[in-house]
C-alpha atoms as one frame of an Amber mdcrd trajectory, in Angstrom:
protein
  38.697  -8.947  12.619  40.140  -6.933  15.338  37.699  -4.236  17.377  40.657
  -1.759  16.300  39.404  -2.196  12.203  36.064  -3.032  13.477  35.626   0.672
  14.533  37.340   2.795  11.840  35.256   0.529   9.594  32.314   1.886  10.967
  33.454   5.320  10.912  34.576   5.034   7.654  30.789   4.194   6.217  29.156
   6.749   8.859  31.214   9.721   7.266  31.105   8.162   3.611  26.993   8.053
   4.357  27.498  11.444   5.224  28.522  12.412   2.129  26.060  10.674   0.585
  23.687  12.298   2.540  24.752  15.799   1.189  24.740  14.903  -2.076  21.608
  13.570  -2.655  20.153  16.059  -0.304  21.900  19.169  -2.194  22.725  17.625
  -5.165  19.547  16.677  -6.044  18.745  15.042  -9.541  22.176  17.432 -10.090
  24.798  14.823  -8.716  22.190  11.736  -8.898  25.067   9.637 -10.485  27.704
  11.032  -8.170  25.419   9.758  -5.123  24.822   6.651  -6.393  28.805   6.372
  -7.249  29.235   6.700  -3.695  27.111   4.345  -2.466  28.656   1.452  -5.092
  31.405   2.551  -3.259  29.789   2.013   0.247  28.491  -1.203  -0.400  31.719
  -2.594  -2.538  33.307  -2.138   0.768  31.029  -3.868   2.882  30.478  -6.132
  -0.287  30.380  -9.288   1.961  29.251  -8.224   5.159  25.702  -6.880   3.014
  25.456 -10.309   0.348  24.816 -12.213   3.706  22.791 -10.188   4.930  20.934
  -9.232   1.039  17.157 -10.179   2.418  17.387  -8.159   5.940  18.994  -4.711
   3.185  16.595  -5.446   0.898  13.401  -5.173   3.577  15.253  -2.363   5.703
  14.918  -0.245   2.169  11.572  -1.035   1.715  10.011  -0.409   4.641  11.916
   2.865   4.758  10.795   3.883   1.442   7.028   2.837   2.340   7.320   4.982
   5.655   8.580   7.810   3.029   5.899   7.262   0.606   3.023   7.292   3.573
   3.856  10.708   5.116   3.913  12.201   2.010   0.527  10.600   0.916  -0.721
  12.210   4.410   0.073  15.160   3.400   2.623  15.876   5.936   5.727  16.669
   3.820   6.705  17.181  -0.324   9.881  17.355  -2.242  10.927  19.345  -4.894
  10.084  19.302  -8.085   7.879  15.727  -7.602   4.517  14.594  -6.506   6.164
  11.153  -4.762   9.950  10.108  -3.756  11.920  11.197  -5.891  15.286   8.984
  -7.524  17.534  10.903  -4.730  15.031  10.240  -2.058  15.270   6.288  -2.701
  19.755   6.625  -3.498  20.053   7.886  -0.107  17.582   4.835   1.331  19.745
   2.416  -0.192  23.504   4.166   1.930  21.183   4.697   4.694  20.334   1.189
   4.720  23.686   0.105   3.747  25.448   2.413   6.416  23.204   1.391   8.939
  23.760  -2.597   9.243  26.781  -1.533   9.735  27.451   0.687  11.506  24.937
   0.725  13.836  25.712  -3.003  14.918  26.383  -1.442  19.143  22.500  -0.439
  19.062  21.124  -4.521  18.373  18.665  -4.819  21.337  19.540  -1.503  22.617
  15.786  -1.085  21.880  15.136   2.498  24.285  18.488   4.208  22.464  17.457
   2.892  19.684  13.737   4.440  19.931  16.086   8.025  21.287  17.961   7.750
  18.279  15.548   8.107  15.501  12.972  10.462  17.911  16.139  13.403  18.314
  18.358  12.640  15.008  15.264  11.029  12.551  13.480  15.178  12.419  16.749
  17.123  12.046  17.750  15.760   8.781  14.370  16.304   7.594  13.887  19.830
   8.863  18.415  20.414   6.516  17.126  19.064   3.633  13.770  21.495   3.883
  16.950  24.002   4.378  18.585  22.725   1.703  15.803  22.794  -0.447  15.458
  19.937  -1.292  11.707  19.353   0.062   8.413  21.887   1.718   6.994  21.105
   5.175   3.591  21.278   4.199   1.643  21.236   7.631   2.966  23.414  10.460
   7.446  22.254  12.020   5.829  21.683  14.839   3.447  18.432  13.287   6.107
  17.400  11.030   8.866  17.022  13.544   6.270  14.805  15.863   5.916  12.643
  12.344   9.254  12.037  11.565  10.596  11.528  15.581   7.357   9.036  16.216
   8.006   6.903  12.996  12.156   7.415  12.900  11.504   6.030  16.757   9.520
   3.051  14.266  12.920   2.568  11.180  15.332   2.642  14.615  13.428  -0.105
  16.996  12.939  -2.377  13.404  16.436  -2.082  12.596  17.784  -3.302  15.612
  14.669  -5.783  15.567  16.992  -6.583  12.942  20.465  -6.515  13.203  19.617
  -9.551  16.378  18.348 -11.177  14.442  21.569 -11.356  12.404  23.849 -11.407
  14.891  24.770 -15.068  13.717  26.209 -13.232  10.165  27.973 -10.785  11.702
  30.172 -13.183  13.417  30.877 -15.034   9.889  31.698 -11.290   7.840  32.638
  -8.373  10.227
């Protein structure tokens, strides 16, 4: 695949995930089927690549959902309408993990940059979700920001590690 096509693929996946994020967070249960449909499109558009990384993909989804669960159980944030993780968030993690595996390959072995991206952009998405009514802060906004900055810095470094570990698979499928 040419570099231009790789870049276009990454851009399409990134913007498709942005749409998925918006539908999941704003539409929540009301738009769950549409969100699922777009996540399926995301997977189908890179199915060979994602299939080759299915164990890595599954591991990243589990780690992400575990992090979400721990933050909720710690009483940092709660999601509207449930004491647990809502289905739309589970679907969102399936979408994020797939997008991240395709889009963030350029971050491979750039742990500091990945951590900085997580520190900055991780909390922003949760504050946006709170603004859209998908979640409520259970502690001061400062502590929510600190928590999600640390969680997302770690999650992004784990992603970069997993991407570096699977380098040989990328050569064959992307």
